[in-house]
mmCIF file of C-alpha atoms in Angstrom:
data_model
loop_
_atom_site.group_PDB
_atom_site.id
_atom_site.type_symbol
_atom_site.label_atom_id
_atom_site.label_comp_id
_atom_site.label_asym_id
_atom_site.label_seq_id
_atom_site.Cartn_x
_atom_site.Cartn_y
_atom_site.Cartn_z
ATOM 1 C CA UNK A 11 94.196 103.617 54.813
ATOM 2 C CA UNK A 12 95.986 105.546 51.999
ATOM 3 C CA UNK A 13 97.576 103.552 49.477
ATOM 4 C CA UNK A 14 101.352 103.679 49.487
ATOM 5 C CA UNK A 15 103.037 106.201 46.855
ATOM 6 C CA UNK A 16 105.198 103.716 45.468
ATOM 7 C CA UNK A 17 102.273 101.281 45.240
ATOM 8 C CA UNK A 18 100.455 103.552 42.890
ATOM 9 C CA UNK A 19 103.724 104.530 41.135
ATOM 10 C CA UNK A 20 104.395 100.922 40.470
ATOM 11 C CA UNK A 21 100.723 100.175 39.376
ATOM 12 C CA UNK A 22 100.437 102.873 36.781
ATOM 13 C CA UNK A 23 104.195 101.969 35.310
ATOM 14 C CA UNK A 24 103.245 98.648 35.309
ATOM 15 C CA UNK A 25 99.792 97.566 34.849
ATOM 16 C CA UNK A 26 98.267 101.139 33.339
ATOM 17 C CA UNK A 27 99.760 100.351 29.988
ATOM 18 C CA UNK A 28 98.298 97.683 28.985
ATOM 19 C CA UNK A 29 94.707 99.270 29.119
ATOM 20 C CA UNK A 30 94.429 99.097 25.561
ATOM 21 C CA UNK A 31 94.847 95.331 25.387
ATOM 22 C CA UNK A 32 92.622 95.412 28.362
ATOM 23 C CA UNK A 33 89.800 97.383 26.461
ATOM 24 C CA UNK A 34 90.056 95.415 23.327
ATOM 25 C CA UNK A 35 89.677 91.825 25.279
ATOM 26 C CA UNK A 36 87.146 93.691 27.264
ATOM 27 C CA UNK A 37 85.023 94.520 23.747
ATOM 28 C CA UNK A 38 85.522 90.883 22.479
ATOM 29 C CA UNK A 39 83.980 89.611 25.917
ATOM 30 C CA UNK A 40 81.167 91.902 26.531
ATOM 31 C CA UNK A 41 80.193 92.900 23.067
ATOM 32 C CA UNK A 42 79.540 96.918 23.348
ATOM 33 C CA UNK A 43 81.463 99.741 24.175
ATOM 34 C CA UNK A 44 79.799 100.039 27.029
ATOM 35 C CA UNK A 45 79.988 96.853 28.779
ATOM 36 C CA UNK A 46 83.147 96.826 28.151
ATOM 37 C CA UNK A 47 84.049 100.431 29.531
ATOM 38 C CA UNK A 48 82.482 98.540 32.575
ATOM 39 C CA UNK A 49 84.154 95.416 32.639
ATOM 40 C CA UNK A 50 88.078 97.691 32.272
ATOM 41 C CA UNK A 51 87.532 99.842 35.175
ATOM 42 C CA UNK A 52 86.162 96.568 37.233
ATOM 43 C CA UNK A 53 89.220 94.774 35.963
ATOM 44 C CA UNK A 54 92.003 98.053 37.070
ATOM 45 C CA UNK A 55 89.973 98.371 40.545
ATOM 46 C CA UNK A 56 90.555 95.197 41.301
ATOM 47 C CA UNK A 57 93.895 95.002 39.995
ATOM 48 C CA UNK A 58 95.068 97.839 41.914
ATOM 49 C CA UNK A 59 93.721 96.479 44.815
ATOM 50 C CA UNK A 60 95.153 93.012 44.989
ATOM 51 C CA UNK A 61 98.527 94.813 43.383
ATOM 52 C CA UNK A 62 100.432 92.909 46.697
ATOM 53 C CA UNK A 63 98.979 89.882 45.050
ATOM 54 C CA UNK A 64 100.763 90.556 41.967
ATOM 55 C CA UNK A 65 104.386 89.238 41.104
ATOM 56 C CA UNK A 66 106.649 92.435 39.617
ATOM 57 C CA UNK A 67 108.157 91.187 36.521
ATOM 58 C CA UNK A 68 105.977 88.470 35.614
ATOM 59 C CA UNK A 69 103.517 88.412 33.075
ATOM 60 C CA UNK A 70 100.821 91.563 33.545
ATOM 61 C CA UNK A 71 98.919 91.400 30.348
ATOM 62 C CA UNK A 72 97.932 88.190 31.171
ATOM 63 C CA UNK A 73 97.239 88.329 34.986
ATOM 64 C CA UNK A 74 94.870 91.073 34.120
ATOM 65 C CA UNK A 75 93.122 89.433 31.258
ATOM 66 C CA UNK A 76 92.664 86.948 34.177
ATOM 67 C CA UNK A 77 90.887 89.449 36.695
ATOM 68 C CA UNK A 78 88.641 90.969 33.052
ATOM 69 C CA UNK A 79 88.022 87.189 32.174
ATOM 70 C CA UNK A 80 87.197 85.954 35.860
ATOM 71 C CA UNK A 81 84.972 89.346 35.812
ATOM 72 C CA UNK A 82 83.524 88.784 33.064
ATOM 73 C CA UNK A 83 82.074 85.245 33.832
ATOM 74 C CA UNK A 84 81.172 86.058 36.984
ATOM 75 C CA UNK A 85 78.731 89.088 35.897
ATOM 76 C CA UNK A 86 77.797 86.146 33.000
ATOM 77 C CA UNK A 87 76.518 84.066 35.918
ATOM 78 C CA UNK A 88 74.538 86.484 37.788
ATOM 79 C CA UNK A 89 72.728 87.076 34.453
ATOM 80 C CA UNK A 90 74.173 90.352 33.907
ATOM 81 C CA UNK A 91 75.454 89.615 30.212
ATOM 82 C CA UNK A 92 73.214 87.539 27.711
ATOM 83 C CA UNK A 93 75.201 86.807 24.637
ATOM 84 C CA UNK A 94 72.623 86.039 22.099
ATOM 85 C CA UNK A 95 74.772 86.367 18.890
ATOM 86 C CA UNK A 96 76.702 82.975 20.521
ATOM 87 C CA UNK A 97 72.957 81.366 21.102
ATOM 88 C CA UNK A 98 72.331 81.524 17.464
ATOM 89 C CA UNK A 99 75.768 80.782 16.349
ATOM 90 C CA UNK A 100 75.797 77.460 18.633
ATOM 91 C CA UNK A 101 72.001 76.754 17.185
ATOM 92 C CA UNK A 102 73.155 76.962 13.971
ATOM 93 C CA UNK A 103 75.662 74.042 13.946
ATOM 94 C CA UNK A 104 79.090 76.077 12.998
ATOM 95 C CA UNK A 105 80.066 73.390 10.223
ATOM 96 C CA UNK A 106 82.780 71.669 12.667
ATOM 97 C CA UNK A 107 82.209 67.566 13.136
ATOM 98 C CA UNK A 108 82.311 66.501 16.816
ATOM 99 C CA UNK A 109 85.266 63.779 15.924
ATOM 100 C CA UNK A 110 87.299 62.873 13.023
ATOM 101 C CA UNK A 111 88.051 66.042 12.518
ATOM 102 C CA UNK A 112 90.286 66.650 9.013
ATOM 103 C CA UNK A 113 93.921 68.601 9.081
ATOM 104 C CA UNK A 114 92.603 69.379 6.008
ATOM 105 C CA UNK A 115 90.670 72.582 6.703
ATOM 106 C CA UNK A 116 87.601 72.675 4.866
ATOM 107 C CA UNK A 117 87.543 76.168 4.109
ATOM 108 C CA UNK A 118 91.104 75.564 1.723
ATOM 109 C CA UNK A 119 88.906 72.747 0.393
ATOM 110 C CA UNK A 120 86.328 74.930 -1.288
ATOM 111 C CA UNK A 121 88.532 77.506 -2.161
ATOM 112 C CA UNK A 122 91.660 76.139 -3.331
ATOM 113 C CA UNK A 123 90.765 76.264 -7.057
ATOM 114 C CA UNK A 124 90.016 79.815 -6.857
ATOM 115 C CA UNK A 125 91.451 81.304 -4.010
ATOM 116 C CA UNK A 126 94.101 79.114 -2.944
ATOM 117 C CA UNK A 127 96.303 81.638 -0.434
ATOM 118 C CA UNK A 128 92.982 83.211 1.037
ATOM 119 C CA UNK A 129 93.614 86.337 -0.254
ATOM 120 C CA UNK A 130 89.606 86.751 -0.062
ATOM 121 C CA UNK A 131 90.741 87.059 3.726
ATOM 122 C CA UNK A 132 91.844 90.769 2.959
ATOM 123 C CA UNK A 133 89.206 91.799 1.106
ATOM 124 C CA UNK A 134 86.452 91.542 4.085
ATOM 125 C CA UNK A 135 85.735 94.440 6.739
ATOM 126 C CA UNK A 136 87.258 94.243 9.927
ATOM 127 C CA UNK A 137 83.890 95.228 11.441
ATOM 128 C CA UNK A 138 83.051 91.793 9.588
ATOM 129 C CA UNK A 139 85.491 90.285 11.005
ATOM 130 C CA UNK A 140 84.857 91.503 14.709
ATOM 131 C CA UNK A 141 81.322 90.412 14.372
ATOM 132 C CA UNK A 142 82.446 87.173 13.348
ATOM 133 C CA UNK A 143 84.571 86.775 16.432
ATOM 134 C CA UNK A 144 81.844 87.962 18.771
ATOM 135 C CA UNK A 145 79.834 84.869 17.480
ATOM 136 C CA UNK A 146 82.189 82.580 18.493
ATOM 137 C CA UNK A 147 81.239 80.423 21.742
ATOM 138 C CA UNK A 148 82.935 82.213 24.645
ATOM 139 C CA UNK A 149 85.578 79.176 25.140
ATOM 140 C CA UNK A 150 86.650 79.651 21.553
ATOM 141 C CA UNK A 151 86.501 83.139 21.330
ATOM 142 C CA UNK A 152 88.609 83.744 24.717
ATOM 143 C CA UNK A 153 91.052 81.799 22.806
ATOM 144 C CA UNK A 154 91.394 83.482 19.490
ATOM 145 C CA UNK A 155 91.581 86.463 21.105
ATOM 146 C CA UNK A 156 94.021 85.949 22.855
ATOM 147 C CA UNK A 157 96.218 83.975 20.727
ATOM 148 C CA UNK A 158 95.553 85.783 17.362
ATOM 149 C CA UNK A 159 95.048 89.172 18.920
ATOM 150 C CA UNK A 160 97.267 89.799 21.210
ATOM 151 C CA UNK A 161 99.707 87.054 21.129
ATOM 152 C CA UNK A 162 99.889 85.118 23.831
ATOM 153 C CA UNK A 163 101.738 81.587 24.344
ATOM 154 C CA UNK A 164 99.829 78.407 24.897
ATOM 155 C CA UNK A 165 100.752 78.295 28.008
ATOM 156 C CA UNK A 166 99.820 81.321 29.674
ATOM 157 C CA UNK A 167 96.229 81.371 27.686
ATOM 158 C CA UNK A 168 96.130 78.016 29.668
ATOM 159 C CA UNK A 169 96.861 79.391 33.012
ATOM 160 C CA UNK A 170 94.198 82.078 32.271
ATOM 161 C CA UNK A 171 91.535 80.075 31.162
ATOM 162 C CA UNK A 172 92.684 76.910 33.845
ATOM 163 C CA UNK A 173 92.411 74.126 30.991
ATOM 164 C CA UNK A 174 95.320 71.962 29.990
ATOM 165 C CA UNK A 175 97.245 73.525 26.583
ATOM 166 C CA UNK A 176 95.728 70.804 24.984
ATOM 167 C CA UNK A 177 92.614 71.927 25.513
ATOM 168 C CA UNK A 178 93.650 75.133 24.497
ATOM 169 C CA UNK A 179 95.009 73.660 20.628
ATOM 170 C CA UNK A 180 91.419 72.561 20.957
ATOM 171 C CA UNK A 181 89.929 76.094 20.645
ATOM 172 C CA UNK A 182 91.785 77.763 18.691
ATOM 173 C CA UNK A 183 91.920 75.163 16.500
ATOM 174 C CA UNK A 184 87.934 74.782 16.272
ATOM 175 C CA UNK A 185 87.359 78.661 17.393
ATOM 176 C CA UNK A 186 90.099 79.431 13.953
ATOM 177 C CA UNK A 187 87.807 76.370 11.573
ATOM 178 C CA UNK A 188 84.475 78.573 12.551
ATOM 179 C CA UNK A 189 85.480 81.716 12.055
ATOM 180 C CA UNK A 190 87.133 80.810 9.209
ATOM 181 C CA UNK A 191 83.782 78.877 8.041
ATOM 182 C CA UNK A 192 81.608 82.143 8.544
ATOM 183 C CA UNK A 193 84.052 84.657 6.743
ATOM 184 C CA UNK A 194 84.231 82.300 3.556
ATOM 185 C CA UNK A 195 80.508 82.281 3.733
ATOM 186 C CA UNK A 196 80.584 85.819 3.959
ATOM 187 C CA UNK A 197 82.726 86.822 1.184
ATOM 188 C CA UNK A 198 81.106 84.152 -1.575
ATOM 189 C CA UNK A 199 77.548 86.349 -0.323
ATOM 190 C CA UNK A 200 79.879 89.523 -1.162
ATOM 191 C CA UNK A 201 81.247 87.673 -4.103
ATOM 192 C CA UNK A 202 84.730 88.273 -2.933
ATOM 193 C CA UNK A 203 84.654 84.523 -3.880
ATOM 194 C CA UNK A 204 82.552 82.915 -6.552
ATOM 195 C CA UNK A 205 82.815 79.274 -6.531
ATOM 196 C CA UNK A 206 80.670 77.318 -8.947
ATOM 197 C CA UNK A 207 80.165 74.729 -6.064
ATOM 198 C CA UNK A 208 79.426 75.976 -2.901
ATOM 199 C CA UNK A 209 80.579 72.191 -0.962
ATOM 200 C CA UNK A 210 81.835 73.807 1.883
ATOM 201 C CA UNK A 211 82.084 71.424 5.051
ATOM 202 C CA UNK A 212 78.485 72.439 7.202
ATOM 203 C CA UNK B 20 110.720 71.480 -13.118
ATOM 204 C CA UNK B 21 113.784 73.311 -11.011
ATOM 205 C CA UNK B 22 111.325 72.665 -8.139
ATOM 206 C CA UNK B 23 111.078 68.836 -9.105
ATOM 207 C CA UNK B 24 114.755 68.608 -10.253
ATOM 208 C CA UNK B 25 115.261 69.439 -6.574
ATOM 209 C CA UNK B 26 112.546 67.469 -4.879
ATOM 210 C CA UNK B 27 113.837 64.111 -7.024
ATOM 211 C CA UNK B 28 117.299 64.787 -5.799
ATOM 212 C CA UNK B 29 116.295 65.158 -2.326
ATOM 213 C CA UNK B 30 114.271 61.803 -2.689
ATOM 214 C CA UNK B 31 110.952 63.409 -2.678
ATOM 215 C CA UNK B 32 107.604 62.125 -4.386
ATOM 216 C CA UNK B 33 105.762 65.561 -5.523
ATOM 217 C CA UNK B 34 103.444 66.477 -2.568
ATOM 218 C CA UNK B 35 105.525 63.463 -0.620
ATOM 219 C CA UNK B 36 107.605 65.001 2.491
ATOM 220 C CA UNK B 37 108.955 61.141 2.973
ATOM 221 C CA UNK B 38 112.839 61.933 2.497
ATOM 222 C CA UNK B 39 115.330 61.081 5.352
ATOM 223 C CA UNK B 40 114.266 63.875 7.709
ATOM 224 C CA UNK B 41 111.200 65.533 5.587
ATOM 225 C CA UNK B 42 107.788 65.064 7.008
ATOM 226 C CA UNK B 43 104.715 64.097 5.199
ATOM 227 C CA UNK B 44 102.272 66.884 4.280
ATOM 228 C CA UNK B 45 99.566 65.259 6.997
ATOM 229 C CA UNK B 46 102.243 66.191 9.759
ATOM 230 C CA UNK B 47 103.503 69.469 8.298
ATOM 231 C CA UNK B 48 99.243 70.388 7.828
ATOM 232 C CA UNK B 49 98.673 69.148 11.313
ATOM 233 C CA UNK B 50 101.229 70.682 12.640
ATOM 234 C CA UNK B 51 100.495 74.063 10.875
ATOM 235 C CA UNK B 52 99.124 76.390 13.591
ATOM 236 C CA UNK B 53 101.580 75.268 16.579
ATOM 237 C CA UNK B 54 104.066 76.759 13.835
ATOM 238 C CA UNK B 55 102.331 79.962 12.846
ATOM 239 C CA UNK B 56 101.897 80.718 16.521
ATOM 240 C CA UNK B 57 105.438 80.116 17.249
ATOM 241 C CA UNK B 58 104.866 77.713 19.699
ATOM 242 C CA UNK B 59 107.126 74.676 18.170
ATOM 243 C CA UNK B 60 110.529 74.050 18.907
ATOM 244 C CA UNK B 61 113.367 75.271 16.762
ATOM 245 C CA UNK B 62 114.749 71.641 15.249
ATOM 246 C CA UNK B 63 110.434 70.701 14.958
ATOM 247 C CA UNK B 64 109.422 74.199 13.386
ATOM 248 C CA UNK B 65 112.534 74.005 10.887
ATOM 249 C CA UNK B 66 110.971 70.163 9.572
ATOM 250 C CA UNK B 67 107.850 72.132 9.177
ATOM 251 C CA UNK B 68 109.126 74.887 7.178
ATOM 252 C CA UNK B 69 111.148 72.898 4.915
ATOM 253 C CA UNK B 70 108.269 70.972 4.013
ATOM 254 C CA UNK B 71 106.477 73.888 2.741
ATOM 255 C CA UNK B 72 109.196 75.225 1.068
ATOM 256 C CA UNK B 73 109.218 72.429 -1.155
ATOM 257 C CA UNK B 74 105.409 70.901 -1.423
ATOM 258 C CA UNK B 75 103.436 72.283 -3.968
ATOM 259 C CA UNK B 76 100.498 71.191 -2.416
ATOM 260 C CA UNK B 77 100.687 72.443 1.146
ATOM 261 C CA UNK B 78 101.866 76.018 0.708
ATOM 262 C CA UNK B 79 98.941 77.164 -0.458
ATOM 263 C CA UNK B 80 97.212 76.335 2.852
ATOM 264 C CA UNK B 81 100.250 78.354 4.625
ATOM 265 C CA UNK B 82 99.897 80.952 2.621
ATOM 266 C CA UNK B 83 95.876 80.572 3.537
ATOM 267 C CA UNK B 84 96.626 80.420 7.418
ATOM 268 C CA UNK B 85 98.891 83.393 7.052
ATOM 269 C CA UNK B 86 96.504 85.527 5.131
ATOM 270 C CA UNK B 87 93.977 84.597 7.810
ATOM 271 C CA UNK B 88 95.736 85.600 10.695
ATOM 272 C CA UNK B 89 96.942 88.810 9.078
ATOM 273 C CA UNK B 90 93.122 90.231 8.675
ATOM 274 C CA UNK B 91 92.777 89.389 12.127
ATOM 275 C CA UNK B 92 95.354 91.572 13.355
ATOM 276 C CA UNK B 93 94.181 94.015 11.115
ATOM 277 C CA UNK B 94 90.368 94.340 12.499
ATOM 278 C CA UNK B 95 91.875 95.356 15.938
ATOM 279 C CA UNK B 96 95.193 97.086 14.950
ATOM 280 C CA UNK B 97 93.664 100.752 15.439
ATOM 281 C CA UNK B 98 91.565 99.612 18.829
ATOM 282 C CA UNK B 99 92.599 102.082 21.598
ATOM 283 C CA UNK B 100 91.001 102.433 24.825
ATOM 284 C CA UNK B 101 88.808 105.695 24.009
ATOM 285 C CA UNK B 102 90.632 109.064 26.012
ATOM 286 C CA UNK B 103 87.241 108.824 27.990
ATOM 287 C CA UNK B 104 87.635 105.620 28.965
ATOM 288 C CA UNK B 105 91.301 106.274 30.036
ATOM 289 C CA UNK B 106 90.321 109.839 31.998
ATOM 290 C CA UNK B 107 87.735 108.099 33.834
ATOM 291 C CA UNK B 108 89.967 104.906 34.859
ATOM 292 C CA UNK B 109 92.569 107.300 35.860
ATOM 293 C CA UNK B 110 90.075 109.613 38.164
ATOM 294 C CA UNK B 111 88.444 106.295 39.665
ATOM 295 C CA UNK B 112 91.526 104.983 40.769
ATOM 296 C CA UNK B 113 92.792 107.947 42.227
ATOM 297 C CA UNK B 114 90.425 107.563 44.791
ATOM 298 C CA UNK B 115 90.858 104.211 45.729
ATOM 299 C CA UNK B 116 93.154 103.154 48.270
ATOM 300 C CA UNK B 117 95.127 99.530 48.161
#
């Protein structure tokens, strides 16, 4: 059966402009160009598809983040994606405590004397940067993606990941100490940042 | 000292948010990233910003957070969907029906 005209009208006004957000969540999930071509034209297929499903109006970003996530995972599961860069990452402890942990981030700690507005934060390579994202554990990295990235509220990154917003605070506030752990580590190796004590939290 | 002049009028310690309606700096740093990402209410996020516009000692960490999320935006500012990517999408779906 032929798809109605106006269904495909509304689907291409609609949905078809937020491929780029699509595509970039997609990278940050599957971790190559590639996969992640993949993972977009899964995520539009089935979007288009279930477009009765969909609510006009309402939030499209994030119901199709939803469909790349729940896509994502589910590939994850059958083995398809094997995200060794997290393995490593986990392995090699991240510097965050388990409990107890300080408002105080750790990072602004060890800096503060010589860097105390993170301006080091501009001086490293957003290829850097990616990387460090892609390291993050999946849970954290959904949600610094889509919080720092492309902006969503608390509550709808809590619809899309189906955790309470308190679990998402949770993330981003441990996904936001890590990566902020790894670039300071990265810019004292590029001597963006010299401290004379290197007693950062680890 | 214009910065203390006002802070002793207003009944501050330095680094002490513990005026009438000022909050301490643990609350204004725990507070921090519900108010970067906007996600505080207006009378809440307003306590929060006034205590960094006076404490010495927590700005810098606002100014850290900030500087943070800024380089994050950055790394993915220029990210498009390549044309490719895009032409194929486009030529996929027109052959699928709903």
């Amino acid at each position: 059966m032929d798809a109605p005209e106006s269904g495909k009208v509304s689907f291409q006004e609609e949905a078809l402009p937020h491929l780029d957000a699509v595509y970039r969540f997609a990278l940050r999930l599957a971790g190559s160009p590639d996969a992640a071509e993949d993972l977009v034209q899964e995520t539009f297929l089935r979007g288009f598809r279930a477009w009765d499903q969909y609510t006009p109006g309402t939030q499209c970003k994030s119901w199709l983040f939803t469909i790349c996530r729940n896509v994502f995972l589910r590939q994850r599961e059958r083995g398809q994606r094997h995200d060794e860069i997290v393995q490593k990452n986990v392995a090699s402890g991240g510097g965050i405590s388990g409990t107890g942990v300080s408002v105080v981030n750790p990072v602004w700690q060890a800096s503060q004397d010589l860097d105390p507005e993170g301006e080091f934060f501009s001086s490293i390579v957003d290829a850097e940067i990616l990387e460090a994202i892609d390291g993050l554990p999946e849970e954290y990295r959904t949600a610094v993606v889509l919080s720092d990235l492309e902006g969503l509220p608390y509550a709808e990154i809590a619809e899309l990941m189906e955790v309470p917003v308190g679990t998402v605070k949770s993330r981003l506030f441990r996904g936001r100490r890590q990566l902020q752990q790894k670039l300071y580590e990265y810019a004292v190796e590029q001597g963006y940042i010299s401290p004379e004590r290197q007693d950062v939290a680890g | 000292m214009i910065l203390r002049a006002i802070k002793k009028w207003m009944g501050l310690a330095e680094g002490d948010g513990t005026a009438s309606d000022m909050i301490s700096c643990e609350d204004a740093l725990a507070g921090i990233y519900e108010f970067l990402d906007g996600e505080l209410d207006d009378p809440s996020s307003e306590r929060i910003q006034a205590h960094f516009d006076v404490c010495e000692r927590c700005y810098p960490h606002l100014a850290s957070e900030r500087s943070f999320k800024a380089a994050l935006q950055r790394a993915v500012d220029n990210q498009r969907a390549p044309e490719a990517v895009k032409s194929r999408l486009m030529a996929v779906l027109a052959e699928t029906t709903m």
